[in-house]
Structure formats: structure tokens, C-alpha cells
Amino acid sequence: MVKVSVIMPVYNGEDFLERSCKNLSKQTLDDFELICVDDGSTDNSLEELKKLSNKYDFIKIFSQDNQGSGKARNYGISKAQGEYIAFLDADDVFIDKDALEKMYNAGIDYDADMVAGNLLRVDNHGKLLKNFNYVDDNYAYCSKIEKIRPEEYGIPWAFYKNIYRRDFLDRYDIHFPDLKRGQDPVFLAHILTKIDYIVTVPVNLYGYSFEAAGGPNKKINTYEKKYDYIMHYYESFRILDDSNIFADSLIKYMESFFTFLSLKDNRDDNELFEIVHEIFEDGNEIYLNNYVEEIAYLRLCLLDKYNSLNYNNYIKDIEDNLIKSALKEPIPDKILDKYSEFVKNNSKEEDMICVSKSLINKAIPNLVNERTGKLEELLSSNSWKMTAPIRKFKNRLKKQ
């Protein structure tokens, strides 16, 4: 048994393999192996791996027909001999030379099933850049050696900046799902919901070559890949929701879902929103109904594409949801900004206007009669149009 098995799926990566293997050879850990799984490459990746294996005795080569990186990683795990499992893509690198050694030692010292390090971005010239995910608080930054609760990790992203005890993965039968895109968050979500704690180590383990990766839209370019990527959100939501202690992570990941849908290349992708509609509206509504204000934006995105005949009715329904949500607690500004922008740019009637933040978050709660719990009549307004949705909502309440 070795200390750490590094799993590397390889698909047409001949241009990067020498760099990544040379980089790995500089790790100070005295006992590791590199499990390379050639995933049906059509270039000279396999030949390059064989050449490199003559130079580096830690390389072990396996091959499979092209089935995607998830299945290649699963195959690699099944062949691994290490106490801990690490992951490295062919176009990426490990940064700190002592990262694996320090993380392995921390795992042994704390008897940890998962040890987390940090991740930086790497450009095509090898320059290290800051990771904006820490600035956005998407997942935890490791500033010292300590134990943290799994729910403190954040969004189940960047699985490759962590190492995992192999026996733990085997015990819970945790593997990458059969998805062409989005396997990684589902894999990490399973892990986070099964572990008792995470040990963090203040090292930069992983260097992510973001320019080589090309961003999410470059890789999500077929119907199958779009479907799988949207499905990974649903699967991740389900896993986090089932555990009962990941509410904050779930909400934050839902926010990232809407950010993805609002990207410039996605906003007008009819096929993508058809898939979203099928997965999240037709059969699996539970996660959307739990978060009224977030799903309001999704419905706005869907309106113009699939509900044009019922546009006004859907706008009213969204307004109702926003108003009802505001009665309980203030709606985040970014949700209202999205709503405001959409209605402003897509109004089809004069009174289908933007409801201001102050009207939703301040005026509406003040209209509730403390004794009856019902909305009171609006006594005055500087803008008839601005209060149109409120008046419509109240009129519908009266008819119920």
C-alpha cells in the first residue's frame, strides 16, 4: 500500500502530460503513485504516457474506451493502492511541493476521511492567479490546520483540492455519477454529507489551468452535455437537502445555478431552458418551490421561451410569490435586480412594470394589519404604476 494514489483521467492530453508528470515528481511525499487512465484518446496520449512511465516509476497506466472523465476516475480508484486518493487532471498541476506530504500527515494525525487544501488558478504562461471563489465565499479557504464541520465547506466545488481516504470511499460506495458534465459536485456532495469533519491544511495543493479548460460553456456544447449538467444541479440539491444540515450550502448552490443560467451565452439558449424546464418544472418541483424568490427568476427566464401565451398570468404569479416572500423576510437585492431588469426590458403591457425594492421590502410588510395579518388598503402612492402589482394582488386576495 502507498500513502497517496493520484488519479489522472487522460483524454487527448499529450501536450500537457510531460509538464504534469514532471510537476508531480517534485512532490516531497516519499510514497505515492500516479494512476493514469487513458479514456480512449485519439491523439498520442497513450504513447506519451508509456514514454513517461520509463522515466517516472510512479506512473501506472490503464486504458478504457471513451466513457468520460467520471468513469475514468472511478476506474482509477478501483486500481488505486493508496491510503488516500488525490485527483489531478492532465492539464493541471500541484503547486506547493510539500502539499501532498503535509495533507497526508494531517490526515493521519487527525484520523480524517477528508483533508482540504487550497486552489489557485494558473494561466497559459504558468502564472499563479487568485481564486475568485474565495472572494465570493463559495467554499472555505484553508488558513490553518484545524477541524471544520462539513457544512462549513460551502458549495461542493473544487473536489480536486482535497484528498480522501480510500477506505471511506469504499465504505460508502462513493463514486462519480454517469454524467458527461457536472460529475464532480455530485461526487463531493456525497462525501460532504457522509463525513464527520474536514481537516484543513494551509497549503496550495491545486493549480487549475482555467484557460486550457475554456470555461463551462465551451464544454457544455451538446444536448446530452447540457442535460447532464442541469441534472447535476438537481442531484446535488437532492443530496444536500436530504442531509438536513446543508441549508446554507444548498441555497448558495441554487444561487450559482441562476448565475449560470444568466450567463450571456445561456440566456438565449432555447435548448438549455427546455432542459431546465423538463428537469425542474415538469417532474421535480420540490427544490424550486422551497425557494420562492430564486425560482421566480427561473420562471422569468422560461416565460418568453415557453409561456408566451400566458405571459401576463405568469408575471402575476411571480409578483404574487415575490410579495408573499417579502411578507416573511426581505428578498435579496440581487434577486430583485434580476426581476427588475427582466420586467423593465420585457413589459408587454403598461402596468407590467418593475416593483421597486423599497416597495417590496419596506412598503409591503408595513401594509400588513398586525391584528388580522392581512394586507391593508394602500393609502397613498406617488406612482399608480409602481403599485399596480400590489393592487392586483390585493384584488385577487379579495376574490379568493
Short mmCIF file of C-alpha atoms in Angstrom, two decimals, residues 43-364:
data_model
loop_
_atom_site.label_atom_id
_atom_site.label_comp_id
_atom_site.label_asym_id
_atom_site.label_seq_id
_atom_site.Cartn_x
_atom_site.Cartn_y
_atom_site.Cartn_z
CA ASP A 43 -4.04 11.57 -30.17
CA ASN A 44 -0.70 10.24 -28.92
CA SER A 45 -1.57 10.44 -25.22
CA LEU A 46 -1.14 6.72 -24.60
CA GLU A 47 2.24 6.64 -26.32
CA GLU A 48 3.34 9.70 -24.35
CA LEU A 49 2.28 8.03 -21.09
CA LYS A 50 4.30 4.91 -21.92
CA LYS A 51 7.35 7.06 -22.64
CA LEU A 52 6.92 8.95 -19.36
CA SER A 53 6.46 5.71 -17.38
CA ASN A 54 10.00 4.75 -18.37
CA LYS A 55 11.20 7.98 -16.80
CA TYR A 56 8.98 8.04 -13.72
CA ASP A 57 8.45 4.76 -11.88
CA PHE A 58 5.40 6.09 -10.00
CA ILE A 59 3.25 6.04 -13.19
CA LYS A 60 0.77 3.22 -13.74
CA ILE A 61 -1.22 3.16 -16.99
CA PHE A 62 -4.71 1.80 -17.63
CA SER A 63 -6.98 2.22 -20.63
CA GLN A 64 -10.70 2.22 -21.38
CA ASP A 65 -12.96 3.10 -24.28
CA ASN A 66 -14.04 6.74 -24.24
CA GLN A 67 -16.62 6.99 -21.43
CA GLY A 68 -15.86 10.36 -19.88
CA SER A 69 -13.68 11.61 -17.04
CA GLY A 70 -16.08 10.44 -14.31
CA LYS A 71 -15.89 6.79 -15.29
CA ALA A 72 -12.14 7.10 -15.87
CA ARG A 73 -11.73 8.37 -12.30
CA ASN A 74 -13.91 5.53 -10.97
CA TYR A 75 -11.71 3.04 -12.83
CA GLY A 76 -8.62 4.70 -11.40
CA ILE A 77 -9.98 4.50 -7.85
CA SER A 78 -10.64 0.78 -8.30
CA LYS A 79 -6.98 0.26 -9.22
CA ALA A 80 -5.54 2.53 -6.54
CA GLN A 81 -3.41 1.17 -3.69
CA GLY A 82 -3.11 4.37 -1.69
CA GLU A 83 -4.41 5.13 1.79
CA TYR A 84 -5.65 8.44 0.39
CA ILE A 85 -6.91 9.41 -3.05
CA ALA A 86 -5.98 12.65 -4.80
CA PHE A 87 -7.02 13.85 -8.25
CA LEU A 88 -5.07 15.63 -10.97
CA ASP A 89 -6.22 16.47 -14.49
CA ALA A 90 -3.65 16.19 -17.26
CA ASP A 91 -3.58 19.94 -17.94
CA ASP A 92 -3.30 20.95 -14.26
CA VAL A 93 -0.50 20.92 -11.68
CA PHE A 94 0.13 20.66 -7.95
CA ILE A 95 1.58 23.90 -6.60
CA ASP A 96 3.33 23.58 -3.24
CA LYS A 97 5.96 20.85 -3.40
CA ASP A 98 5.16 19.70 0.13
CA ALA A 99 1.36 19.90 -0.25
CA LEU A 100 0.67 16.16 -0.52
CA GLU A 101 3.07 15.39 2.33
CA LYS A 102 1.52 17.92 4.70
CA MET A 103 -2.04 16.92 3.79
CA TYR A 104 -1.31 13.21 4.17
CA ASN A 105 0.36 13.74 7.55
CA ALA A 106 -2.60 15.85 8.74
CA GLY A 107 -4.98 13.11 7.61
CA ILE A 108 -3.07 10.50 9.64
CA ASP A 109 -2.68 12.75 12.67
CA TYR A 110 -6.37 13.67 12.80
CA ASP A 111 -7.72 10.34 11.51
CA ALA A 112 -9.54 12.28 8.79
CA ASP A 113 -11.60 10.93 5.91
CA MET A 114 -11.11 14.19 4.00
CA VAL A 115 -8.29 16.73 4.08
CA ALA A 116 -8.69 20.07 2.32
CA GLY A 117 -6.04 22.35 0.86
CA ASN A 118 -6.32 25.43 -1.35
CA LEU A 119 -6.60 26.05 -5.06
CA LEU A 120 -5.18 28.76 -7.31
CA ARG A 121 -5.76 29.46 -10.97
CA VAL A 122 -2.90 29.10 -13.47
CA ASP A 123 -2.76 30.91 -16.82
CA ASN A 124 -1.15 29.57 -20.00
CA HIS A 125 2.17 31.12 -19.01
CA GLY A 126 2.24 29.34 -15.65
CA LYS A 127 1.43 32.48 -13.67
CA LEU A 128 -0.49 31.84 -10.45
CA LEU A 129 -3.64 33.92 -10.04
CA LYS A 130 -6.03 34.40 -7.13
CA ASN A 131 -9.07 32.21 -6.85
CA PHE A 132 -12.19 34.41 -7.04
CA ASN A 133 -14.23 31.66 -5.35
CA TYR A 134 -12.62 32.60 -2.05
CA VAL A 135 -13.54 36.24 -2.56
CA ASP A 136 -17.13 35.17 -3.31
CA ASP A 137 -17.07 32.83 -0.30
CA ASN A 138 -18.14 29.88 -2.44
CA TYR A 139 -16.05 27.46 -0.43
CA ALA A 140 -13.81 27.59 2.62
CA TYR A 141 -10.27 28.94 2.50
CA CYS A 142 -7.80 26.84 4.48
CA SER A 143 -5.81 29.29 6.63
CA LYS A 144 -4.62 26.89 9.33
CA ILE A 145 -4.64 23.27 10.40
CA GLU A 146 -7.98 22.71 12.06
CA LYS A 147 -11.15 20.66 12.02
CA ILE A 148 -14.24 22.19 10.41
CA ARG A 149 -17.75 20.85 10.04
CA PRO A 150 -18.59 19.55 6.55
CA GLU A 151 -21.39 22.11 6.20
CA GLU A 152 -18.75 24.83 6.56
CA TYR A 153 -17.07 23.75 3.31
CA GLY A 154 -19.57 25.66 1.15
CA ILE A 155 -20.59 24.80 -2.40
CA PRO A 156 -19.44 21.28 -3.40
CA TRP A 157 -16.87 22.62 -5.86
CA ALA A 158 -13.15 22.05 -6.45
CA PHE A 159 -13.09 18.40 -5.35
CA TYR A 160 -9.52 18.19 -6.65
CA LYS A 161 -8.11 20.49 -3.94
CA ASN A 162 -8.85 17.79 -1.36
CA ILE A 163 -7.65 14.26 -0.65
CA TYR A 164 -9.95 11.45 0.52
CA ARG A 165 -9.38 8.26 2.46
CA ARG A 166 -9.86 5.35 0.08
CA ASP A 167 -11.45 3.09 2.70
CA PHE A 168 -14.03 5.83 3.32
CA LEU A 169 -14.95 6.00 -0.37
CA ASP A 170 -15.23 2.20 -0.47
CA ARG A 171 -17.28 2.02 2.74
CA TYR A 172 -19.97 4.36 1.40
CA ASP A 173 -19.61 3.27 -2.24
CA ILE A 174 -18.96 6.87 -3.28
CA HIS A 175 -18.13 7.25 -6.96
CA PHE A 176 -18.57 9.70 -9.80
CA PRO A 177 -22.05 9.58 -11.40
CA ASP A 178 -22.56 8.65 -15.03
CA LEU A 179 -22.86 12.22 -16.28
CA LYS A 180 -20.96 13.77 -19.18
CA ARG A 181 -20.70 17.04 -17.29
CA GLY A 182 -21.09 18.04 -13.64
CA GLN A 183 -19.92 14.76 -12.07
CA ASP A 184 -17.57 16.50 -9.65
CA PRO A 185 -20.06 18.41 -7.46
CA VAL A 186 -22.29 15.33 -7.11
CA PHE A 187 -19.25 13.28 -6.01
CA LEU A 188 -18.18 15.89 -3.45
CA ALA A 189 -21.75 16.45 -2.21
CA HIS A 190 -21.96 12.74 -1.37
CA ILE A 191 -18.68 12.97 0.54
CA LEU A 192 -19.63 16.09 2.48
CA THR A 193 -22.87 14.52 3.67
CA LYS A 194 -21.11 11.38 4.94
CA ILE A 195 -18.07 12.71 6.79
CA ASP A 196 -17.98 13.89 10.40
CA TYR A 197 -15.39 16.62 9.90
CA ILE A 198 -12.81 18.01 7.48
CA VAL A 199 -9.20 18.76 8.34
CA THR A 200 -7.91 21.90 6.62
CA VAL A 201 -4.23 22.49 5.82
CA PRO A 202 -2.85 25.92 4.77
CA VAL A 203 -1.14 24.78 1.55
CA ASN A 204 -1.81 25.45 -2.12
CA LEU A 205 -2.35 21.97 -3.48
CA TYR A 206 -4.01 22.51 -6.82
CA GLY A 207 -3.28 24.73 -9.80
CA TYR A 208 -6.28 24.88 -12.12
CA SER A 209 -5.43 25.75 -15.74
CA PHE A 210 -8.57 27.77 -16.41
CA GLU A 211 -7.54 28.90 -19.89
CA ALA A 212 -6.99 25.32 -21.02
CA ALA A 213 -10.37 24.34 -19.59
CA GLY A 214 -12.09 27.12 -21.55
CA GLY A 215 -14.98 27.75 -19.15
CA PRO A 216 -18.26 25.88 -18.66
CA ASN A 217 -19.94 26.86 -21.91
CA LYS A 218 -17.11 25.58 -24.08
CA LYS A 219 -17.55 22.08 -22.66
CA ILE A 220 -21.35 22.12 -22.42
CA ASN A 221 -22.00 22.21 -26.14
CA THR A 222 -24.33 19.31 -26.96
CA TYR A 223 -27.84 18.40 -25.86
CA GLU A 224 -26.55 15.43 -23.83
CA LYS A 225 -23.93 17.53 -22.04
CA LYS A 226 -26.44 20.30 -21.34
CA TYR A 227 -28.92 17.80 -19.96
CA ASP A 228 -26.32 16.15 -17.73
CA TYR A 229 -25.02 19.49 -16.47
CA ILE A 230 -28.51 20.67 -15.46
CA MET A 231 -29.21 17.24 -13.96
CA HIS A 232 -26.09 17.54 -11.77
CA TYR A 233 -27.67 20.60 -10.13
CA TYR A 234 -30.78 18.62 -9.31
CA GLU A 235 -28.79 15.67 -7.99
CA SER A 236 -26.57 17.93 -5.88
CA PHE A 237 -29.61 19.77 -4.49
CA ARG A 238 -31.21 16.44 -3.58
CA ILE A 239 -28.12 15.14 -1.79
CA LEU A 240 -27.59 18.34 0.20
CA ASP A 241 -31.28 18.66 1.04
CA ASP A 242 -31.58 15.07 2.26
CA SER A 243 -28.86 15.61 4.87
CA ASN A 244 -30.84 18.36 6.71
CA ILE A 245 -27.75 20.36 7.77
CA PHE A 246 -26.66 21.88 4.47
CA ALA A 247 -29.36 24.53 4.05
CA ASP A 248 -26.86 27.37 3.57
CA SER A 249 -24.80 25.41 1.06
CA LEU A 250 -27.96 24.41 -0.79
CA ILE A 251 -29.18 27.99 -1.10
CA LYS A 252 -25.76 29.20 -2.22
CA TYR A 253 -25.56 26.46 -4.83
CA MET A 254 -29.02 27.37 -6.07
CA GLU A 255 -27.79 30.93 -6.47
CA SER A 256 -24.89 29.66 -8.56
CA PHE A 257 -27.42 27.78 -10.69
CA PHE A 258 -29.21 31.01 -11.53
CA THR A 259 -25.91 32.75 -12.17
CA PHE A 260 -25.08 30.04 -14.70
CA LEU A 261 -28.46 30.43 -16.41
CA SER A 262 -27.99 34.19 -16.62
CA LEU A 263 -24.63 33.99 -18.42
CA LYS A 264 -24.68 35.79 -21.75
CA ASP A 265 -24.24 32.60 -23.80
CA ASN A 266 -27.03 30.85 -21.89
CA ARG A 267 -29.78 33.44 -21.71
CA ASP A 268 -30.90 32.85 -25.30
CA ASP A 269 -30.23 29.12 -25.43
CA ASN A 270 -33.72 27.73 -26.04
CA GLU A 271 -32.49 24.15 -25.84
CA LEU A 272 -30.86 24.73 -22.46
CA PHE A 273 -34.01 26.22 -20.95
CA GLU A 274 -36.13 23.47 -22.41
CA ILE A 275 -33.95 21.05 -20.42
CA VAL A 276 -34.22 23.19 -17.30
CA HIS A 277 -37.98 23.26 -17.70
CA GLU A 278 -38.14 19.48 -18.08
CA ILE A 279 -35.92 18.66 -15.10
CA PHE A 280 -37.01 21.31 -12.63
CA GLU A 281 -40.55 22.25 -13.60
CA ASP A 282 -42.26 19.18 -15.01
CA GLY A 283 -41.18 16.44 -12.64
CA ASN A 284 -39.06 17.72 -9.80
CA GLU A 285 -40.67 20.87 -8.45
CA ILE A 286 -39.81 20.40 -4.78
CA TYR A 287 -36.49 22.25 -4.82
CA LEU A 288 -37.90 25.18 -6.69
CA ASN A 289 -40.96 25.59 -4.52
CA ASN A 290 -38.81 25.75 -1.40
CA TYR A 291 -37.12 28.94 -2.52
CA VAL A 292 -39.79 31.26 -3.86
CA GLU A 293 -37.73 34.28 -4.82
CA GLU A 294 -34.99 32.26 -6.57
CA ILE A 295 -37.39 30.24 -8.65
CA ALA A 296 -39.21 33.42 -9.61
CA TYR A 297 -36.18 34.37 -11.67
CA LEU A 298 -36.04 30.95 -13.30
CA ARG A 299 -39.68 31.30 -14.30
CA LEU A 300 -38.91 34.71 -15.72
CA CYS A 301 -36.21 33.12 -17.83
CA LEU A 302 -38.64 30.49 -19.04
CA LEU A 303 -41.50 32.86 -19.77
CA ASP A 304 -40.50 34.26 -23.10
CA LYS A 305 -39.47 30.87 -24.44
CA TYR A 306 -42.31 28.60 -23.38
CA ASN A 307 -45.19 30.56 -21.89
CA SER A 308 -45.67 33.46 -24.27
CA LEU A 309 -49.42 32.83 -24.48
CA ASN A 310 -49.72 33.01 -20.70
CA TYR A 311 -47.15 35.75 -20.21
CA ASN A 312 -49.34 38.07 -18.15
CA ASN A 313 -50.60 35.27 -15.92
CA TYR A 314 -47.07 34.13 -15.20
CA ILE A 315 -45.93 37.67 -14.43
CA LYS A 316 -48.79 37.93 -11.93
CA ASP A 317 -47.85 34.61 -10.38
CA ILE A 318 -44.24 35.72 -9.99
CA GLU A 319 -45.29 39.01 -8.45
CA ASP A 320 -47.50 37.15 -6.00
CA ASN A 321 -44.62 34.91 -4.99
CA LEU A 322 -42.28 37.84 -4.50
CA ILE A 323 -44.84 39.72 -2.44
CA LYS A 324 -45.63 36.72 -0.26
CA SER A 325 -41.93 36.11 0.27
CA ALA A 326 -41.37 39.76 1.23
CA LEU A 327 -44.05 39.43 3.90
CA LYS A 328 -41.81 36.93 5.69
CA GLU A 329 -38.36 38.46 5.22
CA PRO A 330 -36.54 40.87 2.87
CA ILE A 331 -35.74 39.49 -0.56
CA PRO A 332 -32.04 39.69 -1.53
CA ASP A 333 -31.22 42.68 -3.71
CA LYS A 334 -29.68 40.55 -6.44
CA ILE A 335 -32.94 38.66 -6.89
CA LEU A 336 -34.91 41.89 -7.12
CA ASP A 337 -32.35 43.35 -9.51
CA LYS A 338 -32.86 40.41 -11.86
CA TYR A 339 -36.61 40.73 -11.58
CA SER A 340 -36.48 44.48 -12.17
CA GLU A 341 -34.24 44.18 -15.21
CA PHE A 342 -36.38 41.50 -16.80
CA VAL A 343 -39.69 43.27 -16.33
CA LYS A 344 -38.26 46.58 -17.50
CA ASN A 345 -36.95 45.01 -20.72
CA ASN A 346 -39.88 42.70 -21.42
CA SER A 347 -43.03 44.55 -20.40
CA LYS A 348 -45.93 43.85 -22.75
CA GLU A 349 -48.47 46.00 -21.00
CA GLU A 350 -48.21 49.44 -19.50
CA ASP A 351 -48.82 48.23 -15.99
CA MET A 352 -46.40 45.30 -16.18
CA ILE A 353 -43.68 47.34 -14.55
CA CYS A 354 -40.83 46.85 -12.14
CA VAL A 355 -41.74 46.66 -8.49
CA SER A 356 -39.14 48.71 -6.62
CA LYS A 357 -37.01 47.19 -3.88
CA SER A 358 -38.32 49.64 -1.32
CA LEU A 359 -41.92 48.84 -2.22
CA ILE A 360 -41.41 45.10 -1.90
CA ASN A 361 -39.10 45.02 1.10
CA LYS A 362 -40.42 48.02 3.07
CA ALA A 363 -43.88 49.07 1.96
CA ILE A 364 -45.45 45.62 1.71
#
